Coordinates of C-alpha atoms in Angstrom, one line a residue:
M31 CA 18.4 33.9 8.3
T32 CA 19.2 34.7 11.9
R33 CA 17.9 33.0 15.0
G34 CA 16.2 34.5 18.1
W35 CA 13.6 33.8 20.8
K36 CA 10.0 33.4 19.7
V37 CA 7.1 33.6 22.2
V38 CA 4.5 30.9 21.8
D39 CA 1.5 30.0 23.9
W40 CA 0.2 26.6 25.0
R41 CA -3.4 26.3 26.1
S42 CA -5.0 22.9 26.7
G43 CA -2.9 19.9 27.3
S44 CA 0.0 21.7 29.0
P45 CA 2.6 19.3 30.6
F46 CA 2.7 21.7 33.5
G47 CA -0.8 20.8 34.8
G48 CA -3.9 22.9 34.9
A49 CA -2.6 26.3 34.0
S50 CA -4.8 28.0 31.4
L51 CA -1.8 29.8 29.8
V52 CA 1.8 28.9 29.9
V53 CA 4.4 31.1 28.1
L54 CA 7.3 29.1 26.8
L55 CA 10.5 30.5 25.2
L56 CA 11.4 28.5 22.1
L57 CA 14.5 29.0 20.0
G58 CA 13.1 29.5 16.5
P59 CA 14.1 30.9 13.1
V60 CA 13.7 34.6 12.4
L61 CA 13.7 36.3 9.0
G62 CA 15.9 39.4 9.2
S63 CA 15.2 40.9 12.6
D64 CA 11.5 39.9 12.8
P65 CA 10.2 36.5 13.7
V66 CA 8.0 34.6 11.3
R67 CA 4.4 35.2 12.5
A68 CA 2.3 32.1 13.4
V69 CA -1.3 33.0 12.6
E70 CA -2.9 29.7 13.6
R71 CA -2.0 27.0 16.1
V72 CA -4.1 23.8 16.6
E73 CA -3.4 21.0 19.0
I74 CA -3.4 17.6 17.2
G75 CA -2.4 15.4 20.0
P76 CA -0.6 15.5 23.4
G77 CA 2.4 17.7 23.1
L78 CA 1.8 18.2 19.3
V79 CA 0.7 21.5 17.7
A80 CA 0.1 22.2 14.0
V81 CA 1.2 25.7 13.0
R82 CA 0.4 27.9 10.0
T83 CA 2.4 31.1 9.4
D84 CA 1.5 34.3 7.6
G85 CA 3.8 33.0 4.8
A86 CA 3.3 29.7 2.9
E87 CA 4.8 27.7 5.8
L88 CA 3.3 24.8 7.8
Y89 CA 5.2 23.0 10.5
L90 CA 4.8 20.9 13.6
E91 CA 5.8 21.9 17.2
A92 CA 6.3 19.1 19.6
F93 CA 7.5 18.5 23.2
P94 CA 10.0 15.6 23.6
E95 CA 8.8 12.8 25.7
K96 CA 10.4 11.9 29.0
S97 CA 14.1 11.0 28.6
E98 CA 13.7 11.2 24.7
G99 CA 16.8 12.1 22.8
L100 CA 17.1 13.7 19.4
L101 CA 17.3 10.5 17.5
A102 CA 14.3 8.9 19.2
F103 CA 12.4 12.2 18.8
A104 CA 13.1 12.2 15.0
R105 CA 12.1 8.5 14.8
R106 CA 8.8 9.0 16.5
L107 CA 7.7 12.1 14.6
C108 CA 9.5 11.7 11.3
G109 CA 9.7 7.9 11.0
D110 CA 13.5 8.1 10.5
E111 CA 16.5 9.1 12.5
E112 CA 18.0 10.7 9.4
A113 CA 15.7 13.7 10.1
A114 CA 17.6 14.5 13.4
S115 CA 20.2 16.7 11.8
R116 CA 17.6 18.9 10.1
I117 CA 15.6 19.2 13.4
A118 CA 18.8 20.2 15.2
E119 CA 19.6 22.8 12.5
E120 CA 16.1 24.2 12.6
N121 CA 16.1 24.7 16.4
G122 CA 19.8 25.5 16.9
T123 CA 20.5 22.7 19.3
R124 CA 21.1 18.9 19.5
T125 CA 20.0 18.7 23.1
L126 CA 16.3 18.4 23.8
L127 CA 15.0 20.0 27.1
A128 CA 11.8 18.9 28.9
G129 CA 9.0 21.4 28.6
V130 CA 10.3 23.0 25.5
R131 CA 8.4 22.7 22.2
Y132 CA 10.6 22.1 19.2
R133 CA 9.9 23.0 15.6
I134 CA 9.8 20.3 12.9
P135 CA 9.6 21.3 9.2
F136 CA 6.5 19.9 7.5
E137 CA 8.3 17.9 4.9
L138 CA 10.1 15.9 7.6
V139 CA 7.0 14.9 9.4
R140 CA 5.7 11.4 8.9
D141 CA 2.7 10.9 6.7
G142 CA 0.1 10.2 9.4
L143 CA 1.0 13.5 11.2
Q144 CA 1.1 15.4 8.0
Q145 CA -2.5 14.3 7.4
K146 CA -3.5 15.4 10.9
I147 CA -1.9 18.8 10.4
F148 CA -4.0 19.4 7.3
R149 CA -7.2 18.1 8.9
A150 CA -6.7 20.4 11.9
L151 CA -5.7 23.5 10.0
F152 CA -8.3 23.2 7.2
P153 CA -11.3 21.5 8.9
G154 CA -13.8 22.7 6.2
D155 CA -12.0 20.8 3.5
Q156 CA -13.2 17.6 1.9
V157 CA -11.7 14.7 -0.1
E158 CA -13.0 13.0 -3.2
S159 CA -11.5 10.6 -5.7
R160 CA -10.5 13.4 -8.0
G161 CA -8.5 15.3 -5.4
W162 CA -8.7 17.5 -2.3
R163 CA -11.5 20.2 -2.1
H164 CA -10.1 23.2 -0.2
E165 CA -12.4 25.9 1.2
V166 CA -11.0 29.4 1.1
T167 CA -11.8 31.1 4.4
K168 CA -12.2 34.7 5.3
E169 CA -9.5 34.4 8.0
A170 CA -6.9 33.0 5.5
L171 CA -7.6 35.8 3.1
A172 CA -7.1 38.3 5.9
D173 CA -3.8 36.7 6.5
G174 CA -2.8 37.3 2.9
A175 CA -3.5 33.8 1.4
E176 CA -3.1 33.7 -2.3
L177 CA -3.3 30.9 -5.0
W178 CA 0.4 30.3 -4.9
Q179 CA 0.3 29.9 -1.2
I180 CA -2.5 27.3 -1.4
A181 CA -0.5 25.5 -4.1
S182 CA 2.5 25.5 -1.8
W183 CA 0.5 24.0 1.1
F184 CA -1.2 21.2 -0.8
T185 CA 1.3 20.3 -3.5
G186 CA 4.6 21.3 -1.8
D187 CA 5.5 23.6 -4.7
G188 CA 4.1 27.1 -5.0
S189 CA 4.8 27.3 -8.7
S190 CA 2.1 24.7 -9.4
F191 CA -0.5 27.5 -8.8
R192 CA -0.7 27.7 -12.6
E193 CA -2.0 24.1 -12.8
L194 CA -4.3 24.9 -9.9
R195 CA -5.7 27.8 -11.8
Q196 CA -6.3 25.8 -14.9
A197 CA -7.9 22.9 -13.0
N198 CA -10.4 25.2 -11.5
R199 CA -10.9 27.3 -14.6
L200 CA -10.0 30.5 -12.9
V201 CA -9.7 33.7 -15.0
D202 CA -7.3 35.2 -12.5
D203 CA -5.8 34.5 -9.1
D204 CA -8.3 36.4 -7.0
L205 CA -10.0 34.4 -4.3
S206 CA -13.1 34.9 -2.3
P207 CA -14.4 33.6 1.0
G208 CA -16.3 30.3 0.7
Q209 CA -14.7 29.5 -2.6
R210 CA -13.9 25.8 -3.0
L211 CA -10.9 24.9 -5.0
L212 CA -10.1 21.4 -6.3
V213 CA -6.4 20.3 -5.9
P214 CA -6.2 17.4 -8.4
A215 CA -4.9 14.1 -7.1
T216 CA -2.0 14.3 -9.5
L217 CA -0.7 17.5 -7.9
L218 CA -1.4 16.6 -4.2
R219 CA 1.4 15.8 -1.7
P220 CA 1.8 12.0 -1.5
S221 CA 0.7 11.9 2.1
L222 CA -2.6 13.7 1.3
R223 CA -3.2 11.6 -1.8
K224 CA -3.5 8.6 0.5
L225 CA -6.6 10.1 2.1
L226 CA -8.5 10.2 -1.2
P227 CA -11.2 7.6 -1.7
P228 CA -10.5 5.2 -4.6
P229 CA -11.7 6.3 -8.0
P230 CA -14.8 4.5 -9.4
P231 CA -13.7 1.1 -10.7
P232 CA -13.8 0.4 -14.4
G233 CA -17.4 0.1 -15.7
A234 CA -19.1 1.3 -12.5
D235 CA -20.7 4.2 -14.3
L236 CA -22.3 1.8 -16.8
L237 CA -24.2 -0.2 -14.2
S238 CA -27.8 0.3 -13.2
Y239 CA -29.8 -1.4 -10.4
R240 CA -33.1 -3.1 -10.3
G241 CA -35.3 -5.3 -8.2
E242 CA -36.1 -5.6 -4.5
G243 CA -34.8 -7.6 -1.6
S244 CA -33.0 -10.8 -2.6
E245 CA -34.0 -10.1 -6.2
K246 CA -31.8 -7.1 -6.6
V247 CA -29.5 -7.2 -9.6
A248 CA -26.9 -4.9 -11.3
V249 CA -27.6 -4.5 -15.0
Y250 CA -24.8 -4.1 -17.5
R251 CA -25.3 -3.7 -21.3
L252 CA -22.6 -5.6 -23.2
Q253 CA -20.4 -3.3 -25.3
P254 CA -18.9 -4.1 -28.7
G255 CA -16.1 -6.6 -28.6
E256 CA -16.8 -7.6 -25.0
A257 CA -17.3 -11.2 -23.7
L258 CA -19.3 -12.4 -20.7
Y259 CA -16.2 -14.0 -19.2
S260 CA -13.8 -11.1 -19.0
S261 CA -16.0 -8.0 -19.3
V262 CA -18.6 -9.1 -16.8
V263 CA -17.6 -12.0 -14.6
M264 CA -13.9 -11.1 -14.0
R265 CA -14.6 -7.3 -13.8
F266 CA -17.7 -7.2 -11.6
T267 CA -17.4 -10.4 -9.4
G268 CA -13.6 -10.7 -8.9
R269 CA -13.4 -14.3 -10.2
V270 CA -10.2 -15.0 -12.1
Y271 CA -9.7 -18.8 -12.0
A272 CA -11.0 -20.6 -15.1
E273 CA -13.3 -23.0 -13.3
D274 CA -14.9 -20.2 -11.2
V275 CA -15.2 -17.8 -14.2
N276 CA -16.9 -20.5 -16.4
A277 CA -19.3 -21.7 -13.6
L278 CA -20.4 -18.1 -12.7
A279 CA -20.7 -17.1 -16.3
A280 CA -23.2 -20.0 -16.8
E281 CA -25.2 -18.9 -13.7
I282 CA -25.3 -15.2 -14.8
A283 CA -26.3 -16.4 -18.3
A284 CA -29.2 -18.3 -16.8
V285 CA -30.3 -15.3 -14.7
S286 CA -30.1 -13.1 -17.8
G287 CA -31.9 -15.4 -20.2
I288 CA -28.8 -16.0 -22.3
E289 CA -28.8 -19.3 -24.2
D290 CA -25.4 -19.1 -25.9
V291 CA -22.6 -17.2 -24.0
T292 CA -20.5 -17.1 -27.2
D293 CA -23.2 -15.2 -29.2
I294 CA -24.6 -12.3 -27.1
P295 CA -25.9 -9.3 -29.0
V296 CA -24.3 -5.9 -28.4
G297 CA -26.3 -3.9 -25.8
Y298 CA -27.8 -7.1 -24.3
E299 CA -28.8 -6.5 -20.6
V300 CA -26.7 -8.8 -18.4
R301 CA -28.0 -9.2 -14.9
I302 CA -25.7 -9.8 -12.0
P303 CA -27.3 -10.6 -8.6
F304 CA -25.9 -8.5 -5.7
E305 CA -24.5 -11.5 -3.9
W306 CA -22.0 -12.0 -6.6
L307 CA -20.8 -8.4 -7.0
L308 CA -17.6 -7.0 -5.6
P309 CA -18.5 -4.5 -2.9
E310 CA -17.2 -1.5 -5.0
Y311 CA -19.8 -2.2 -7.7
L312 CA -22.8 -2.2 -5.3
P313 CA -24.9 1.0 -5.0
P314 CA -23.2 3.7 -2.9
D315 CA -25.7 3.3 0.0
H316 CA -25.4 -0.5 0.2
P317 CA -24.1 -1.7 3.7
R318 CA -21.4 -4.0 2.2
R319 CA -20.0 -1.2 0.0
R320 CA -20.0 1.3 2.9
E321 CA -18.2 -1.3 5.1
Y322 CA -15.7 -2.0 2.3
E323 CA -14.9 1.7 1.8
A324 CA -14.6 2.4 5.5
E325 CA -12.2 -0.5 5.9
L326 CA -10.2 0.7 2.9
A327 CA -10.0 4.2 4.3
D328 CA -9.0 2.9 7.7
S329 CA -6.1 0.8 6.3
R330 CA -4.9 3.7 4.1
R331 CA -4.1 5.7 7.2
F332 CA -1.2 3.4 7.7
G333 CA 0.2 3.7 4.2
Q334 CA 3.3 5.5 5.5
R335 CA 6.4 5.8 3.4
V336 CA 9.7 5.6 5.3
R337 CA 12.8 7.4 4.2
S338 CA 16.0 5.5 3.4
L339 CA 19.0 6.4 1.3
H340 CA 19.9 3.5 -1.1
L341 CA 17.7 1.2 1.1
A342 CA 20.1 1.5 4.0
G343 CA 18.7 -0.1 7.1
V344 CA 16.1 -2.0 5.0
T345 CA 15.7 -5.8 5.3
V346 CA 14.1 -7.5 2.3
I347 CA 12.9 -11.0 2.8
L348 CA 12.7 -12.6 -0.7
D349 CA 10.5 -15.6 -1.4
A350 CA 9.8 -17.6 -4.6
G351 CA 6.6 -19.6 -4.7
H352 CA 6.5 -23.4 -4.6
G353 CA 9.8 -25.3 -5.4
G354 CA 11.1 -28.9 -4.9
R355 CA 8.3 -31.5 -5.3
D356 CA 5.8 -28.6 -5.5
V357 CA 6.1 -27.2 -9.1
G358 CA 3.2 -24.8 -8.7
A359 CA 1.2 -23.9 -11.8
S360 CA 2.2 -26.0 -14.8
T361 CA 1.1 -25.3 -18.3
A362 CA 2.6 -26.6 -21.6
G363 CA 5.6 -27.9 -19.7
V364 CA 6.4 -24.5 -18.0
W365 CA 6.8 -24.9 -14.2
E366 CA 6.0 -21.9 -12.1
S367 CA 8.6 -22.8 -9.5
L368 CA 11.5 -22.6 -12.0
Y369 CA 10.8 -19.2 -13.4
V370 CA 9.7 -17.3 -10.3
Y371 CA 12.8 -18.6 -8.5
D372 CA 14.9 -17.2 -11.4
I373 CA 13.2 -13.8 -10.9
M374 CA 13.9 -14.0 -7.2
L375 CA 17.6 -14.6 -7.9
R376 CA 17.7 -11.6 -10.2
V377 CA 16.0 -9.4 -7.6
R378 CA 18.5 -10.6 -4.9
K379 CA 21.5 -9.8 -7.2
I380 CA 20.3 -6.3 -8.0
L381 CA 19.6 -5.5 -4.4
E382 CA 22.9 -6.8 -3.2
E383 CA 25.0 -5.1 -5.9
R384 CA 23.2 -1.7 -6.2
T385 CA 21.7 -1.0 -2.8
A386 CA 22.6 -1.1 0.9
A387 CA 19.6 -3.4 1.8
R388 CA 20.0 -6.6 3.7
V389 CA 18.6 -9.4 1.6
V390 CA 17.3 -12.7 3.1
P391 CA 16.1 -15.3 0.6
T392 CA 13.7 -18.0 2.0
L393 CA 14.9 -20.8 -0.3
R394 CA 17.7 -22.0 -2.5
D395 CA 18.0 -24.5 -5.3
G396 CA 21.2 -26.5 -4.7
D397 CA 24.2 -25.1 -2.9
S398 CA 24.5 -21.6 -4.4
F399 CA 22.4 -18.8 -5.7
R400 CA 23.3 -19.3 -9.4
I401 CA 21.4 -17.4 -12.2
L402 CA 21.2 -19.4 -15.4
E403 CA 21.5 -17.0 -18.3
R404 CA 19.2 -18.8 -20.6
D405 CA 15.6 -18.3 -21.7
V406 CA 14.0 -21.7 -21.2
L407 CA 15.1 -23.1 -17.8
P408 CA 16.0 -26.8 -17.1
Y409 CA 13.8 -28.8 -14.7
S410 CA 14.8 -29.0 -11.1
R411 CA 13.3 -30.2 -7.8
G412 CA 16.2 -29.2 -5.6
H413 CA 14.7 -26.2 -3.8
R414 CA 15.1 -26.1 0.0
V415 CA 13.5 -23.7 2.5
L416 CA 16.4 -22.1 4.4
T417 CA 15.3 -22.8 7.9
D418 CA 17.6 -24.2 10.5
P419 CA 18.0 -27.0 9.5
P420 CA 16.9 -26.5 5.8
Y421 CA 13.8 -28.3 4.5
A422 CA 13.9 -30.0 1.2
I423 CA 10.4 -29.3 -0.1
E424 CA 8.6 -32.6 -0.2
D425 CA 5.2 -31.4 1.1
S426 CA 3.8 -28.2 -0.4
K427 CA 1.9 -27.1 2.8
V428 CA 5.0 -27.7 5.0
G429 CA 7.1 -25.7 2.6
V430 CA 4.7 -22.7 2.7
N431 CA 4.4 -22.8 6.5
L432 CA 8.1 -23.0 7.1
R433 CA 8.5 -19.9 4.9
W434 CA 6.4 -17.7 7.2
Y435 CA 8.0 -19.2 10.3
L436 CA 11.3 -18.2 8.8
A437 CA 10.1 -14.7 7.8
N438 CA 8.8 -14.1 11.3
S439 CA 12.1 -15.2 12.8
V440 CA 14.0 -12.8 10.5
Y441 CA 11.6 -10.0 11.4
R442 CA 11.9 -10.5 15.1
S443 CA 15.6 -10.6 14.9
A444 CA 15.8 -7.4 12.9
V445 CA 13.5 -5.5 15.3
R446 CA 15.6 -6.7 18.3
E447 CA 18.7 -5.4 16.6
G448 CA 17.0 -1.9 16.4
A449 CA 15.5 -2.0 12.9
D450 CA 12.4 0.1 12.2
P451 CA 9.6 -2.4 11.8
Q452 CA 8.5 -0.6 8.7
K453 CA 11.9 -1.1 7.1
V454 CA 11.4 -4.9 7.0
I455 CA 9.4 -6.1 3.9
F456 CA 8.4 -9.5 2.6
V457 CA 8.1 -10.1 -1.2
S458 CA 6.8 -13.5 -2.5
I459 CA 7.1 -14.0 -6.3
H460 CA 4.6 -16.2 -8.1
A461 CA 3.0 -16.8 -11.5
D462 CA -0.7 -17.5 -11.6
S463 CA -2.8 -19.8 -13.7
L464 CA -6.1 -18.0 -14.4
H465 CA -8.8 -17.9 -17.1
P466 CA -6.9 -17.8 -20.4
S467 CA -8.4 -14.5 -21.4
A468 CA -6.7 -12.7 -18.4
R469 CA -3.2 -11.2 -18.8
G470 CA -0.8 -9.3 -16.6
A471 CA 0.6 -8.9 -13.1
M472 CA -1.5 -8.9 -10.0
I473 CA -0.5 -8.4 -6.3
Y474 CA -2.1 -9.9 -3.2
I475 CA -1.9 -8.2 0.2
P476 CA -3.3 -9.4 3.6
S477 CA -6.9 -8.5 4.4
A478 CA -7.3 -7.3 8.0
E479 CA -10.7 -9.0 8.1
L480 CA -9.3 -12.4 7.2
T481 CA -6.1 -12.5 9.2
G482 CA -7.6 -12.7 12.7
G483 CA -7.4 -15.5 15.2
S484 CA -4.4 -17.6 16.2
F485 CA -2.5 -20.3 14.3
R486 CA 0.2 -22.9 14.9
R487 CA 1.4 -26.1 13.3
S488 CA 2.4 -29.3 15.0
G489 CA 4.6 -32.3 14.2
V490 CA 8.2 -33.3 14.1
V491 CA 9.0 -31.5 10.9
Y492 CA 8.1 -28.2 12.5
A493 CA 9.4 -28.9 16.0
S494 CA 12.9 -29.8 14.6
R495 CA 13.3 -26.2 13.2
K496 CA 14.7 -23.4 15.3
E497 CA 12.4 -20.8 13.8
Y498 CA 9.3 -22.8 14.9
R499 CA 10.6 -23.3 18.4
Q500 CA 11.2 -19.6 18.8
Q501 CA 7.5 -18.8 18.5
P502 CA 5.2 -21.7 17.5
E503 CA 2.0 -19.7 17.5
V504 CA 1.1 -16.4 15.8
R505 CA -1.7 -14.0 16.6
F506 CA -2.2 -10.4 15.4
D507 CA -4.5 -7.8 17.0
W508 CA -6.8 -5.6 15.0
R509 CA -4.4 -2.6 14.8
Q510 CA -1.6 -4.8 13.6
R511 CA -3.8 -6.3 10.9
R512 CA -5.1 -2.8 9.8
E513 CA -1.6 -1.4 9.7
S514 CA -0.3 -4.4 7.8
E515 CA -3.0 -4.1 5.2
G516 CA -2.3 -0.3 4.8
L517 CA 1.5 -0.7 4.6
S518 CA 1.2 -3.6 2.2
R519 CA -1.3 -1.7 0.0
N520 CA 1.2 1.1 -0.3
L521 CA 4.1 -1.3 -1.1
A522 CA 1.9 -3.0 -3.8
G523 CA 0.8 0.3 -5.3
E524 CA 4.4 1.4 -5.7
T525 CA 5.4 -1.9 -7.2
L526 CA 2.5 -1.8 -9.7
A527 CA 3.6 1.7 -10.7
A528 CA 7.1 0.5 -11.3
L529 CA 5.9 -2.6 -13.3
R530 CA 3.8 -0.3 -15.5
E531 CA 6.7 2.0 -16.1
A532 CA 8.8 -1.0 -17.1
G533 CA 6.2 -1.9 -19.7
V534 CA 4.9 -5.0 -17.9
A535 CA 1.2 -5.9 -18.5
I536 CA -1.0 -5.3 -15.5
H537 CA -4.3 -7.2 -14.8
P538 CA -7.0 -4.8 -15.9
Y539 CA -9.4 -5.3 -13.0
R540 CA -8.5 -4.8 -9.4
P541 CA -4.8 -5.6 -9.7
I542 CA -4.3 -5.2 -5.9
R543 CA -6.4 -7.7 -4.0
E544 CA -6.8 -8.4 -0.3
K545 CA -8.0 -11.9 -0.7
I546 CA -8.2 -14.8 -3.2
I547 CA -11.7 -15.7 -4.3
R548 CA -11.9 -19.4 -5.3
K549 CA -14.7 -21.9 -5.4
R550 CA -16.9 -19.4 -3.5
S551 CA -14.3 -19.2 -0.7
R552 CA -12.4 -16.1 0.3
F553 CA -8.9 -16.5 1.9
V554 CA -5.5 -14.9 2.3
P555 CA -2.5 -17.0 1.1
A556 CA -0.8 -18.6 4.1
V557 CA 2.6 -17.1 3.4
L558 CA 0.9 -13.7 4.0
R559 CA -1.8 -14.6 6.5
Y560 CA 0.5 -15.8 9.3
N561 CA 3.4 -13.5 8.4
A562 CA 4.4 -11.0 11.1
V563 CA 6.2 -8.6 8.7
P564 CA 4.0 -5.5 8.5
A565 CA 4.6 -4.7 4.8
K566 CA 4.2 -7.8 2.7
M567 CA 2.9 -8.8 -0.7
L568 CA 2.6 -11.8 -3.1
V569 CA 3.4 -10.7 -6.7
E570 CA 1.8 -12.8 -9.4
V571 CA 4.0 -11.7 -12.3
C572 CA 1.8 -13.1 -15.1
N573 CA -0.8 -15.7 -16.0
L574 CA 0.7 -19.0 -17.2
A575 CA -2.6 -20.0 -18.8
N576 CA -2.4 -17.1 -21.2
D577 CA -0.2 -17.9 -24.2
R578 CA 1.4 -14.5 -24.5
D579 CA 2.2 -14.2 -20.8
R580 CA 3.7 -17.7 -20.7
S581 CA 5.8 -17.0 -23.8
L582 CA 7.2 -13.8 -22.2
L583 CA 8.0 -15.6 -18.9
Q584 CA 10.3 -18.0 -20.9
K585 CA 12.5 -15.0 -21.9
R586 CA 15.3 -14.0 -19.5
S587 CA 15.1 -10.4 -20.7
F588 CA 11.5 -10.2 -19.5
R589 CA 12.4 -11.8 -16.1
Q590 CA 15.2 -9.3 -15.8
R591 CA 12.8 -6.5 -16.5
L592 CA 10.4 -7.8 -13.8
A593 CA 13.3 -8.0 -11.3
E594 CA 14.5 -4.4 -12.1
A595 CA 10.9 -3.1 -11.6
I596 CA 10.4 -4.9 -8.2
V597 CA 13.7 -3.4 -6.9
Q598 CA 12.7 0.0 -8.2

């Protein structure tokens, strides 16, 4: 490959004022002696142009902002300074000039801009839960588009054209104008996969709807081996705590005319009033479902993945639930605080020994971070929150609030020192106590809807801590809350995938949740709600009320497996 001058045109949005056409000379790559031919250019923002060539190439052209150097240019458009060397190589220079548009390879561009590029270049395309529906245009065919080229665009690998052919049941690779090809979600580029609506939740296709007004109900016919508690209440209403599940099961039984919840015939019609349904189980045209799906799609726009080699530049704030006088959930003598702290210690050790991440624990039991290599752990109430000065956990609410004050202080410090805000994450490790029939891990993330307003604590115990005095009150605007929900959802999704791969049981219904539903209230745990770190999650590693989960948690090999998966 040699390099030469390529003539490009800039129409609307020129930085040179109202000129209708400005010709710029941009140093760009040339194959042999002929430049690569750009067949389509679409403006996607001020100084940003999406480009499609007559080959299988997509890329971004961008003007640097005023006084913007190469590292800042790479950070803004790629999300990482590590892309700077590739951008310099692609354009033959490390010095950016005002008024010159530089080429950025598509694979370097951050997720949000990748999505904009595809939306702009393929405006007739649609997304569905199964994948991306691409419309083959007459113009693209005239430019020589083939199935391998479409595969290259949408999957990042032209050789996946075979899977594309099979998924669309094509006899050959001939394409025709107006043809609509499905690119399955499993083949899509990760950035495009984030635009897909969620697949129908389990059992949605088995629901029917009846009634009018306040009498509307969803009807579910009980399947062989199913129970009202798990297969109806937990699945369709989101209740998971024993008291809530039992109470709502009794109410649904009354509505459905069920006299004995332990003896329901197979195929019996169970009626669930709309007011108790999770929004995803409502009819597609129901306002609450449309609002939920719109909020979900909005937050997913921020599900950006940052690049980091061995977690270099990443700060991980590690928290373990409860501690000290607050033992958390306690079943059959198993204290939540002891076992989740042990998992936190194992995560910390792996991160520090195998990665370049900076690790900041929120609490410590005793004077050192010592892992006890035994299955059943001894009782201890010695946990302290590592504020300045430390707080020996006497009051559970104070212990929780000081954790997020500490996390906010660490986050602000990291950003002041130049860290990318998306390279700071917060992970709180817990073990839940739910209905005994439930098993597996579940992750909570912050709901944008429920994290509004301002919040501060008062009292000597807070005022005596440095982290509180730095910023006593927190408030997050709408964009911050949306971004946090999206980034946290992405972090939670990756974590669940790693847990599954490690063979850890996952809660079967909605394992990622934006809120806790308890006693007819909806809320976000305080350690997430008032936490300024954009990407944050509370991992419930298992259900202590379930005999099998509780037994596993008392095995150090299982706790080590959990720690390895969280790090992964």
